[in-house]
Amino acid sequence: MSQTVESKQTNNQVNEQYKEVYAYTQQILDLIAKDEITKDEAAWVTRETVENFRDHVNPGFLGYRKSVTKDGQFAAVEWKDAGPNSFMDVNGKVYIDCLGGFGIYNVGHRHPKVVEAVINQLNRQPLHSQDLLDPLRAMLAKILADVTPGDLKYAYFANSGTETVEAAIKLAKMHTGRTTFIATTKAFHGKSLGSLSATAKGVFRKPFLPMIPGFRHVHFGDIDMLRKTFEACALVGEEIAGVILEPIQGEGGVNLPPEGYLKEVRALCDQYGALLILDEVQTGMGRTGKMFCCEHYDVTPDILCLAKAFGGGIMPAGAVVATEEVFKSFFPNPFVQTTTFGGNPLACAAAIATFNVLIEENLLERCVELGEYMLNGLREAAAAHTDKVHEVRGKGLLIGIEFHNDEIGYEVSKGLFDNGVLVAGTLINAKTIRIEPPLTITYEEADQVIETFKKVLPLVKI
């Protein structure tokens, strides 16, 4: 038998082996290519999604997703965007997005300029060779040096927030030669092992103990406790490599720092030779009305972490930006901290376009105006329900509504969802739901969110 005949027989066997997988993939690709799908197709998508989450992803997610209707039928499976500030489920219901993928849609869903930049780069070269110099990485690094505060100058690129925190921890260790870090209670910095060591939620940490050694936690906003921790560590010979915190805690419940707190943290770091690492994965890229939240407090970190909205809601992207003095620890061997896809051409194109849009459309100013408008409206709505609402707080379009217990927060969140507004609780503080819409949200949509909140709140029983 000739080699050609043997090869064809082998190929036929392989094709037969994967026949069902091929048909399934083709069915999915055909659906993706459609502008609209039929009711039967929508029902198939819903069924496949629920069954595959249960059988192949994680059945635990089904209890947490807002996909269970009042009669217990799984119905809300998202399918496509419906304008810059909304999305549509597979059955055609539209929701105003006040979750924003945990803050990724700062410039809106599928902003045409970001999409165009990614498509143009996709048509040219989607990924780089890894050996030659890639131009967009260099250009994006310069942009970051230009827009970040103080003397932040060099950038390392990653794919997600937790990766940026991991890189920041490694950079701080390498620069200082120290291994002890101070983080804060109610902090969220990610779930990979290094960043999880800084994260403050026991439910996330306990199954994976021991964490990376050397992490201490102090109360967010308590400068005296931080000072005493520095002093205690110095007494026992544990010099601090860095203090890592969020300028405003996102997953902790949208917790704003006390007046002067960040400046005092900066001063303590300088006093003890520690680095200040600011995690702006959620607060950066205009979310609070400044390009970076630390600018509100006139504080510059030694290391700044970015992700989420950095990719324009189109590409996963993250960055660590540091001063030359700190970053030069990576100079002798640039391969000591690398990632295959971090800083890839598509992600860099998206990030470059995102900065362009933020500036061109004055989204920072818009964030301040819409943020004040929504904050005032939500506070007014909550004023008549102090038995349910503890506080409405925030800065820019990062707003938290804290209730007196978790159950009230869940019922309000579910009621908003049933009425076409998507929100979610914060991961560390379940009593608080976040209002985190795109910075492009309109006044009409903001009014709809506020009115829906007014409608739902009286219906919640306590």
CSV table of C-alpha atoms in Angstrom, one decimal:
chain,number,residue,atom,x,y,z
A,1,MET,CA,0.0,0.0,0.0
A,2,SER,CA,1.4,3.4,-1.0
A,3,GLN,CA,2.2,6.0,1.6
A,4,THR,CA,-0.4,8.3,0.0
A,5,VAL,CA,-3.2,5.8,0.5
A,6,GLU,CA,-2.2,5.1,4.1
A,7,SER,CA,-2.2,8.8,4.8
A,8,LYS,CA,-5.7,9.2,3.3
A,9,GLN,CA,-7.0,6.3,5.4
A,10,THR,CA,-5.4,7.8,8.6
A,11,ASN,CA,-7.0,11.2,7.8
A,12,ASN,CA,-10.3,9.6,7.3
A,13,GLN,CA,-10.0,7.8,10.6
A,14,VAL,CA,-9.1,11.1,12.3
A,15,ASN,CA,-12.0,12.9,10.6
A,16,GLU,CA,-14.4,10.2,11.7
A,17,GLN,CA,-13.1,10.4,15.3
A,18,TYR,CA,-13.8,14.2,15.4
A,19,LYS,CA,-16.9,14.2,13.2
A,20,GLU,CA,-19.3,15.3,16.0
A,21,VAL,CA,-16.9,17.9,17.3
A,22,TYR,CA,-16.5,19.3,13.8
A,23,ALA,CA,-20.3,19.5,13.3
A,24,TYR,CA,-20.7,21.2,16.7
A,25,THR,CA,-18.0,23.8,16.0
A,26,GLN,CA,-19.5,24.5,12.6
A,27,GLN,CA,-22.9,25.0,14.1
A,28,ILE,CA,-21.5,27.5,16.7
A,29,LEU,CA,-19.5,29.4,14.0
A,30,ASP,CA,-22.6,29.7,11.9
A,31,LEU,CA,-24.5,31.2,14.8
A,32,ILE,CA,-21.7,33.6,15.6
A,33,ALA,CA,-21.8,34.8,12.0
A,34,LYS,CA,-25.5,35.7,12.1
A,35,ASP,CA,-26.7,39.2,12.8
A,36,GLU,CA,-30.0,37.8,14.3
A,37,ILE,CA,-30.9,34.4,15.5
A,38,THR,CA,-34.3,32.7,15.6
A,39,LYS,CA,-36.3,31.7,18.7
A,40,ASP,CA,-35.4,28.1,18.2
A,41,GLU,CA,-31.7,29.0,17.9
A,42,ALA,CA,-32.0,31.1,21.0
A,43,ALA,CA,-33.5,28.2,22.9
A,44,TRP,CA,-30.7,26.0,21.7
A,45,VAL,CA,-28.1,28.5,22.8
A,46,THR,CA,-29.7,28.8,26.2
A,47,ARG,CA,-29.9,25.0,26.7
A,48,GLU,CA,-26.4,24.4,25.6
A,49,THR,CA,-25.0,27.2,27.7
A,50,VAL,CA,-26.7,26.0,30.9
A,51,GLU,CA,-25.9,22.3,30.3
A,52,ASN,CA,-22.3,23.0,29.5
A,53,PHE,CA,-21.8,25.3,32.5
A,54,ARG,CA,-23.2,22.4,34.6
A,55,ASP,CA,-21.3,19.6,32.9
A,56,HIS,CA,-18.1,21.2,31.7
A,57,VAL,CA,-17.4,24.6,33.3
A,58,ASN,CA,-18.6,24.7,36.9
A,59,PRO,CA,-22.1,24.0,38.1
A,60,GLY,CA,-21.5,26.4,41.0
A,61,PHE,CA,-21.7,29.3,38.7
A,62,LEU,CA,-25.3,28.6,37.9
A,63,GLY,CA,-26.3,29.6,41.4
A,64,TYR,CA,-24.5,32.9,41.3
A,65,ARG,CA,-25.3,34.1,37.8
A,66,LYS,CA,-28.4,36.3,37.3
A,67,SER,CA,-29.7,33.7,34.9
A,68,VAL,CA,-32.6,32.3,36.9
A,69,THR,CA,-36.0,33.8,36.2
A,70,LYS,CA,-38.8,34.1,38.8
A,71,ASP,CA,-40.3,30.8,37.7
A,72,GLY,CA,-36.9,29.0,37.9
A,73,GLN,CA,-36.2,28.8,34.2
A,74,PHE,CA,-32.7,29.6,33.0
A,75,ALA,CA,-33.3,32.4,30.5
A,76,ALA,CA,-30.7,35.2,30.7
A,77,VAL,CA,-27.8,34.1,28.6
A,78,GLU,CA,-26.0,37.2,27.1
A,79,TRP,CA,-25.5,37.2,23.4
A,80,LYS,CA,-24.5,40.6,22.0
A,81,ASP,CA,-24.1,44.3,22.7
A,82,ALA,CA,-27.0,46.7,22.2
A,83,GLY,CA,-25.3,50.1,21.9
A,84,PRO,CA,-22.4,51.6,23.8
A,85,ASN,CA,-24.0,51.2,27.3
A,86,SER,CA,-26.2,48.2,27.0
A,87,PHE,CA,-26.2,44.5,26.0
A,88,MET,CA,-28.9,42.0,24.9
A,89,ASP,CA,-29.6,38.5,26.1
A,90,VAL,CA,-30.2,35.7,23.7
A,91,ASN,CA,-34.0,36.3,23.9
A,92,GLY,CA,-33.7,39.9,22.9
A,93,LYS,CA,-34.1,41.6,26.3
A,94,VAL,CA,-31.9,44.7,26.7
A,95,TYR,CA,-30.1,45.6,29.9
A,96,ILE,CA,-28.4,48.9,30.8
A,97,ASP,CA,-24.9,47.8,31.9
A,98,CYS,CA,-24.1,49.2,35.3
A,99,LEU,CA,-21.6,46.4,36.0
A,100,GLY,CA,-19.5,47.0,33.0
A,101,GLY,CA,-17.7,43.7,33.2
A,102,PHE,CA,-16.3,44.8,36.6
A,103,GLY,CA,-15.2,48.1,35.0
A,104,ILE,CA,-13.8,47.2,31.6
A,105,TYR,CA,-16.2,49.3,29.4
A,106,ASN,CA,-15.0,52.8,30.3
A,107,VAL,CA,-15.2,53.9,26.6
A,108,GLY,CA,-18.4,51.9,26.1
A,109,HIS,CA,-19.2,48.6,24.5
A,110,ARG,CA,-17.5,48.1,21.1
A,111,HIS,CA,-16.3,51.6,20.7
A,112,PRO,CA,-15.9,51.9,16.9
A,113,LYS,CA,-12.5,53.6,17.1
A,114,VAL,CA,-11.1,50.8,19.3
A,115,VAL,CA,-12.7,48.1,17.2
A,116,GLU,CA,-11.3,49.7,14.0
A,117,ALA,CA,-7.8,49.8,15.5
A,118,VAL,CA,-7.9,46.2,16.5
A,119,ILE,CA,-9.3,45.1,13.1
A,120,ASN,CA,-6.6,47.1,11.3
A,121,GLN,CA,-3.9,45.5,13.3
A,122,LEU,CA,-5.5,42.1,12.9
A,123,ASN,CA,-5.4,42.5,9.2
A,124,ARG,CA,-1.7,43.5,9.4
A,125,GLN,CA,-0.3,41.2,12.1
A,126,PRO,CA,-2.3,39.8,15.0
A,127,LEU,CA,0.6,38.5,17.1
A,128,HIS,CA,4.3,39.3,17.1
A,129,SER,CA,7.3,37.0,16.5
A,130,GLN,CA,8.7,37.4,20.1
A,131,ASP,CA,12.2,38.0,18.7
A,132,LEU,CA,12.0,41.3,16.8
A,133,LEU,CA,11.1,44.6,18.3
A,134,ASP,CA,7.4,45.2,18.2
A,135,PRO,CA,6.5,48.8,17.6
A,136,LEU,CA,3.1,49.2,19.2
A,137,ARG,CA,4.5,48.0,22.6
A,138,ALA,CA,7.2,50.7,22.4
A,139,MET,CA,4.7,53.4,21.4
A,140,LEU,CA,2.2,52.4,24.1
A,141,ALA,CA,4.9,52.5,26.7
A,142,LYS,CA,5.7,56.1,25.7
A,143,ILE,CA,2.0,57.0,26.0
A,144,LEU,CA,1.9,55.6,29.5
A,145,ALA,CA,5.0,57.6,30.5
A,146,ASP,CA,3.3,60.7,29.2
A,147,VAL,CA,-0.1,60.2,30.9
A,148,THR,CA,0.9,58.7,34.2
A,149,PRO,CA,1.7,61.1,37.1
A,150,GLY,CA,5.2,62.0,38.4
A,151,ASP,CA,8.2,60.2,37.0
A,152,LEU,CA,6.6,56.9,36.1
A,153,LYS,CA,8.5,56.0,33.0
A,154,TYR,CA,8.8,52.3,32.1
A,155,ALA,CA,6.1,49.8,31.3
A,156,TYR,CA,5.7,46.0,31.4
A,157,PHE,CA,2.6,44.6,29.7
A,158,ALA,CA,0.4,41.7,30.8
A,159,ASN,CA,-3.1,40.2,30.0
A,160,SER,CA,-5.0,40.8,33.3
A,161,GLY,CA,-5.0,42.6,36.6
A,162,THR,CA,-3.7,39.7,38.7
A,163,GLU,CA,-0.7,39.4,36.3
A,164,THR,CA,0.2,43.0,36.8
A,165,VAL,CA,0.1,42.6,40.6
A,166,GLU,CA,2.3,39.5,40.4
A,167,ALA,CA,4.8,41.5,38.3
A,168,ALA,CA,4.7,44.4,40.7
A,169,ILE,CA,5.4,42.1,43.7
A,170,LYS,CA,8.4,40.6,41.8
A,171,LEU,CA,9.7,44.0,40.8
A,172,ALA,CA,9.4,45.3,44.3
A,173,LYS,CA,11.3,42.3,45.7
A,174,MET,CA,14.0,42.5,43.1
A,175,HIS,CA,14.5,46.3,43.6
A,176,THR,CA,14.5,46.3,47.4
A,177,GLY,CA,16.0,42.9,48.1
A,178,ARG,CA,13.2,42.6,50.7
A,179,THR,CA,10.3,40.1,51.0
A,180,THR,CA,7.7,41.6,53.4
A,181,PHE,CA,4.7,43.5,52.1
A,182,ILE,CA,1.8,45.3,53.8
A,183,ALA,CA,-1.7,45.1,52.2
A,184,THR,CA,-5.0,46.2,53.6
A,185,THR,CA,-8.2,44.6,54.8
A,186,LYS,CA,-11.1,44.4,52.3
A,187,ALA,CA,-8.5,44.6,49.5
A,188,PHE,CA,-8.8,42.7,46.2
A,189,HIS,CA,-5.7,42.3,44.1
A,190,GLY,CA,-6.4,39.1,42.2
A,191,LYS,CA,-6.5,35.3,42.7
A,192,SER,CA,-3.2,34.0,41.4
A,193,LEU,CA,-1.0,32.9,44.4
A,194,GLY,CA,1.1,36.1,44.7
A,195,SER,CA,-1.8,38.6,44.3
A,196,LEU,CA,-4.0,36.4,46.4
A,197,SER,CA,-1.5,36.8,49.2
A,198,ALA,CA,-2.4,40.5,49.1
A,199,THR,CA,-6.1,40.0,48.7
A,200,ALA,CA,-8.0,40.1,52.0
A,201,LYS,CA,-11.0,37.7,51.6
A,202,GLY,CA,-10.6,34.5,53.7
A,203,VAL,CA,-12.9,32.5,51.5
A,204,PHE,CA,-10.6,33.0,48.6
A,205,ARG,CA,-7.4,32.5,50.6
A,206,LYS,CA,-8.1,29.6,53.0
A,207,PRO,CA,-8.3,26.7,50.5
A,208,PHE,CA,-4.8,27.6,49.2
A,209,LEU,CA,-2.9,28.3,52.4
A,210,PRO,CA,-0.1,28.9,53.0
A,211,MET,CA,0.1,32.0,50.9
A,212,ILE,CA,3.4,33.6,49.7
A,213,PRO,CA,5.2,34.4,53.0
A,214,GLY,CA,5.7,37.9,54.2
A,215,PHE,CA,2.3,39.5,53.7
A,216,ARG,CA,0.8,41.6,56.5
A,217,HIS,CA,-2.7,43.2,56.5
A,218,VAL,CA,-3.8,46.4,58.2
A,219,HIS,CA,-7.1,48.2,58.2
A,220,PHE,CA,-7.6,50.3,55.1
A,221,GLY,CA,-7.6,54.0,56.1
A,222,ASP,CA,-6.0,53.4,59.4
A,223,ILE,CA,-2.7,55.2,59.2
A,224,ASP,CA,-1.8,54.6,62.8
A,225,MET,CA,-2.0,50.8,62.4
A,226,LEU,CA,0.1,51.1,59.3
A,227,ARG,CA,2.7,53.1,61.1
A,228,LYS,CA,2.8,50.6,64.0
A,229,THR,CA,3.2,47.7,61.6
A,230,PHE,CA,6.2,49.4,59.9
A,231,GLU,CA,7.6,50.0,63.4
A,232,ALA,CA,7.0,46.4,64.5
A,233,CYS,CA,8.5,44.9,61.4
A,234,ALA,CA,11.6,47.1,61.7
A,235,LEU,CA,12.0,45.9,65.3
A,236,VAL,CA,12.1,42.2,64.3
A,237,GLY,CA,14.2,42.8,61.2
A,238,GLU,CA,11.5,42.5,58.6
A,239,GLU,CA,12.1,45.4,56.3
A,240,ILE,CA,9.1,46.2,54.1
A,241,ALA,CA,9.5,45.8,50.4
A,242,GLY,CA,6.3,47.6,49.6
A,243,VAL,CA,2.8,48.7,50.6
A,244,ILE,CA,0.1,47.6,48.1
A,245,LEU,CA,-3.3,49.1,48.1
A,246,GLU,CA,-6.1,50.4,45.9
A,247,PRO,CA,-6.6,54.2,46.1
A,248,ILE,CA,-10.3,53.5,46.3
A,249,GLN,CA,-11.2,49.9,47.2
A,250,GLY,CA,-13.5,48.4,44.5
A,251,GLU,CA,-14.3,44.9,45.5
A,252,GLY,CA,-14.1,45.9,49.2
A,253,GLY,CA,-17.3,47.9,48.7
A,254,VAL,CA,-16.2,51.2,47.0
A,255,ASN,CA,-14.4,52.4,50.1
A,256,LEU,CA,-12.9,55.9,49.8
A,257,PRO,CA,-9.7,56.7,51.7
A,258,PRO,CA,-9.9,59.2,54.6
A,259,GLU,CA,-8.6,62.7,53.9
A,260,GLY,CA,-4.8,62.8,53.7
A,261,TYR,CA,-4.5,59.0,54.0
A,262,LEU,CA,-2.7,58.3,50.8
A,263,LYS,CA,-0.2,61.1,51.3
A,264,GLU,CA,0.6,59.7,54.8
A,265,VAL,CA,1.1,56.2,53.3
A,266,ARG,CA,3.5,57.7,50.7
A,267,ALA,CA,5.4,59.5,53.5
A,268,LEU,CA,5.7,56.2,55.6
A,269,CYS,CA,7.0,54.4,52.5
A,270,ASP,CA,9.6,57.0,51.9
A,271,GLN,CA,10.6,57.0,55.6
A,272,TYR,CA,11.2,53.2,55.6
A,273,GLY,CA,12.5,52.8,52.1
A,274,ALA,CA,9.5,50.8,51.0
A,275,LEU,CA,7.8,51.1,47.6
A,276,LEU,CA,4.3,52.3,47.2
A,277,ILE,CA,2.3,50.0,44.8
A,278,LEU,CA,-1.0,51.4,43.7
A,279,ASP,CA,-3.4,48.9,42.2
A,280,GLU,CA,-5.5,50.9,39.7
A,281,VAL,CA,-6.8,47.9,37.8
A,282,GLN,CA,-10.4,49.0,38.5
A,283,THR,CA,-10.0,52.7,39.4
A,284,GLY,CA,-7.7,53.7,36.5
A,285,MET,CA,-8.4,54.8,32.9
A,286,GLY,CA,-10.8,57.6,33.9
A,287,ARG,CA,-13.2,55.6,36.1
A,288,THR,CA,-13.2,58.2,38.9
A,289,GLY,CA,-13.0,61.3,36.8
A,290,LYS,CA,-9.2,61.5,36.6
A,291,MET,CA,-7.1,59.4,34.2
A,292,PHE,CA,-5.7,57.7,37.4
A,293,CYS,CA,-7.5,57.8,40.8
A,294,CYS,CA,-4.2,58.6,42.7
A,295,GLU,CA,-4.3,62.0,40.9
A,296,HIS,CA,-7.3,63.0,43.1
A,297,TYR,CA,-5.0,62.7,46.1
A,298,ASP,CA,-1.8,64.2,44.6
A,299,VAL,CA,0.1,61.0,45.2
A,300,THR,CA,2.5,59.2,42.8
A,301,PRO,CA,3.3,55.6,43.4
A,302,ASP,CA,6.6,53.8,42.6
A,303,ILE,CA,4.6,51.1,40.8
A,304,LEU,CA,1.2,51.5,39.1
A,305,CYS,CA,-0.9,48.5,38.1
A,306,LEU,CA,-3.5,48.8,35.3
A,307,ALA,CA,-5.9,46.4,33.5
A,308,LYS,CA,-9.6,46.0,32.9
A,309,ALA,CA,-10.5,49.2,30.9
A,310,PHE,CA,-7.0,49.4,29.7
A,311,GLY,CA,-7.9,47.2,26.7
A,312,GLY,CA,-10.9,49.4,25.8
A,313,GLY,CA,-13.5,46.7,26.4
A,314,ILE,CA,-12.2,44.9,23.3
A,315,MET,CA,-8.9,43.1,24.3
A,316,PRO,CA,-7.6,41.7,27.6
A,317,ALA,CA,-4.7,43.9,28.5
A,318,GLY,CA,-2.8,45.1,31.6
A,319,ALA,CA,0.3,47.1,32.4
A,320,VAL,CA,2.7,47.8,35.2
A,321,VAL,CA,4.3,51.3,35.1
A,322,ALA,CA,7.2,52.1,37.3
A,323,THR,CA,9.9,54.7,37.8
A,324,GLU,CA,13.2,54.2,36.1
A,325,GLU,CA,14.9,53.8,39.5
A,326,VAL,CA,12.7,50.8,40.3
A,327,PHE,CA,12.2,49.3,36.8
A,328,LYS,CA,16.0,49.2,36.1
A,329,SER,CA,16.1,46.1,38.2
A,330,PHE,CA,14.7,44.4,35.1
A,331,PHE,CA,17.3,45.9,32.7
A,332,PRO,CA,20.2,43.4,33.0
A,333,ASN,CA,17.9,40.5,32.1
A,334,PRO,CA,14.7,41.5,30.4
A,335,PHE,CA,13.6,37.9,30.3
A,336,VAL,CA,13.3,37.6,34.1
A,337,GLN,CA,9.7,38.8,33.7
A,338,THR,CA,7.9,38.1,30.4
A,339,THR,CA,4.7,36.7,29.1
A,340,THR,CA,3.9,35.3,25.7
A,341,PHE,CA,0.8,37.4,25.0
A,342,GLY,CA,1.4,40.4,27.2
A,343,GLY,CA,1.8,43.5,25.1
A,344,ASN,CA,0.7,41.7,21.9
A,345,PRO,CA,-0.1,44.0,18.9
A,346,LEU,CA,-3.9,43.6,19.2
A,347,ALA,CA,-3.9,44.5,22.8
A,348,CYS,CA,-1.6,47.5,22.3
A,349,ALA,CA,-3.7,48.7,19.4
A,350,ALA,CA,-6.8,48.6,21.6
A,351,ALA,CA,-5.0,50.4,24.5
A,352,ILE,CA,-3.7,53.1,22.2
A,353,ALA,CA,-7.1,53.7,20.8
A,354,THR,CA,-8.6,53.8,24.3
A,355,PHE,CA,-6.4,56.7,25.4
A,356,ASN,CA,-7.3,58.4,22.1
A,357,VAL,CA,-11.0,58.1,22.8
A,358,LEU,CA,-10.8,59.1,26.5
A,359,ILE,CA,-9.1,62.3,25.4
A,360,GLU,CA,-11.0,63.0,22.2
A,361,GLU,CA,-14.5,62.6,23.8
A,362,ASN,CA,-13.6,64.3,27.1
A,363,LEU,CA,-14.7,61.3,29.0
A,364,LEU,CA,-12.9,62.3,32.2
A,365,GLU,CA,-15.0,65.5,32.4
A,366,ARG,CA,-18.1,63.5,31.5
A,367,CYS,CA,-17.3,61.0,34.2
A,368,VAL,CA,-17.3,63.7,36.8
A,369,GLU,CA,-20.6,65.2,35.6
A,370,LEU,CA,-22.5,62.0,35.2
A,371,GLY,CA,-21.0,60.6,38.4
A,372,GLU,CA,-22.2,63.5,40.5
A,373,TYR,CA,-25.6,63.3,38.8
A,374,MET,CA,-26.0,59.6,39.4
A,375,LEU,CA,-24.6,59.8,43.0
A,376,ASN,CA,-27.1,62.6,43.9
A,377,GLY,CA,-30.0,60.8,42.3
A,378,LEU,CA,-29.3,57.5,44.0
A,379,ARG,CA,-28.8,59.2,47.3
A,380,GLU,CA,-32.1,61.0,46.9
A,381,ALA,CA,-33.8,57.7,46.1
A,382,ALA,CA,-32.2,56.0,49.1
A,383,ALA,CA,-33.1,58.8,51.6
A,384,ALA,CA,-36.6,57.4,52.2
A,385,HIS,CA,-35.3,53.9,52.9
A,386,THR,CA,-32.7,54.3,55.6
A,387,ASP,CA,-34.0,51.1,57.1
A,388,LYS,CA,-32.5,49.3,54.0
A,389,VAL,CA,-29.7,51.5,52.7
A,390,HIS,CA,-26.8,52.3,54.9
A,391,GLU,CA,-24.9,54.6,52.5
A,392,VAL,CA,-24.5,55.6,48.9
A,393,ARG,CA,-20.9,56.6,48.1
A,394,GLY,CA,-18.4,56.9,45.3
A,395,LYS,CA,-16.2,59.0,43.1
A,396,GLY,CA,-16.9,59.5,39.4
A,397,LEU,CA,-18.7,56.6,38.0
A,398,LEU,CA,-17.5,54.1,40.6
A,399,ILE,CA,-20.5,54.1,43.0
A,400,GLY,CA,-21.3,51.8,45.8
A,401,ILE,CA,-24.7,51.3,47.5
A,402,GLU,CA,-24.3,49.6,50.9
A,403,PHE,CA,-27.3,48.0,52.5
A,404,HIS,CA,-27.7,46.8,56.1
A,405,ASN,CA,-27.3,43.2,55.1
A,406,ASP,CA,-26.4,40.9,52.2
A,407,GLU,CA,-30.0,39.8,51.6
A,408,ILE,CA,-31.3,43.3,50.9
A,409,GLY,CA,-28.4,43.9,48.5
A,410,TYR,CA,-29.2,40.7,46.7
A,411,GLU,CA,-32.9,41.4,46.4
A,412,VAL,CA,-32.3,44.9,45.1
A,413,SER,CA,-29.7,43.6,42.6
A,414,LYS,CA,-32.1,40.9,41.4
A,415,GLY,CA,-35.0,43.5,41.2
A,416,LEU,CA,-32.9,45.8,39.1
A,417,PHE,CA,-31.9,43.0,36.8
A,418,ASP,CA,-35.5,41.9,36.3
A,419,ASN,CA,-36.2,45.5,35.3
A,420,GLY,CA,-33.4,45.7,32.8
A,421,VAL,CA,-30.5,47.1,34.8
A,422,LEU,CA,-27.4,45.0,35.5
A,423,VAL,CA,-25.5,45.6,38.7
A,424,ALA,CA,-23.6,43.2,41.0
A,425,GLY,CA,-22.3,42.9,44.6
A,426,THR,CA,-18.7,43.6,45.4
A,427,LEU,CA,-16.6,40.5,45.9
A,428,ILE,CA,-15.3,41.3,49.4
A,429,ASN,CA,-18.4,43.1,50.7
A,430,ALA,CA,-21.6,41.5,49.7
A,431,LYS,CA,-23.7,44.2,51.4
A,432,THR,CA,-22.6,46.6,48.7
A,433,ILE,CA,-23.7,46.7,45.1
A,434,ARG,CA,-21.7,48.6,42.6
A,435,ILE,CA,-22.9,51.1,39.9
A,436,GLU,CA,-20.1,51.1,37.4
A,437,PRO,CA,-21.5,52.0,34.0
A,438,PRO,CA,-19.5,53.0,30.9
A,439,LEU,CA,-18.3,56.6,31.0
A,440,THR,CA,-20.4,57.1,27.9
A,441,ILE,CA,-23.7,56.5,29.7
A,442,THR,CA,-26.3,59.1,28.8
A,443,TYR,CA,-28.4,61.3,31.1
A,444,GLU,CA,-31.5,59.4,29.9
A,445,GLU,CA,-30.0,56.1,30.8
A,446,ALA,CA,-28.8,57.4,34.1
A,447,ASP,CA,-32.4,58.6,34.8
A,448,GLN,CA,-33.7,55.1,33.9
A,449,VAL,CA,-31.2,53.5,36.4
A,450,ILE,CA,-32.2,55.9,39.2
A,451,GLU,CA,-36.0,55.5,38.5
A,452,THR,CA,-35.6,51.7,38.4
A,453,PHE,CA,-33.8,51.9,41.8
A,454,LYS,CA,-36.7,54.0,43.2
A,455,LYS,CA,-39.2,51.4,41.9
A,456,VAL,CA,-37.4,48.4,43.2
A,457,LEU,CA,-36.3,49.6,46.7
A,458,PRO,CA,-39.9,49.8,48.2
A,459,LEU,CA,-40.6,46.3,47.0
A,460,VAL,CA,-37.8,44.7,48.9
A,461,LYS,CA,-39.0,43.2,52.2
A,462,ILE,CA,-36.8,43.2,55.3
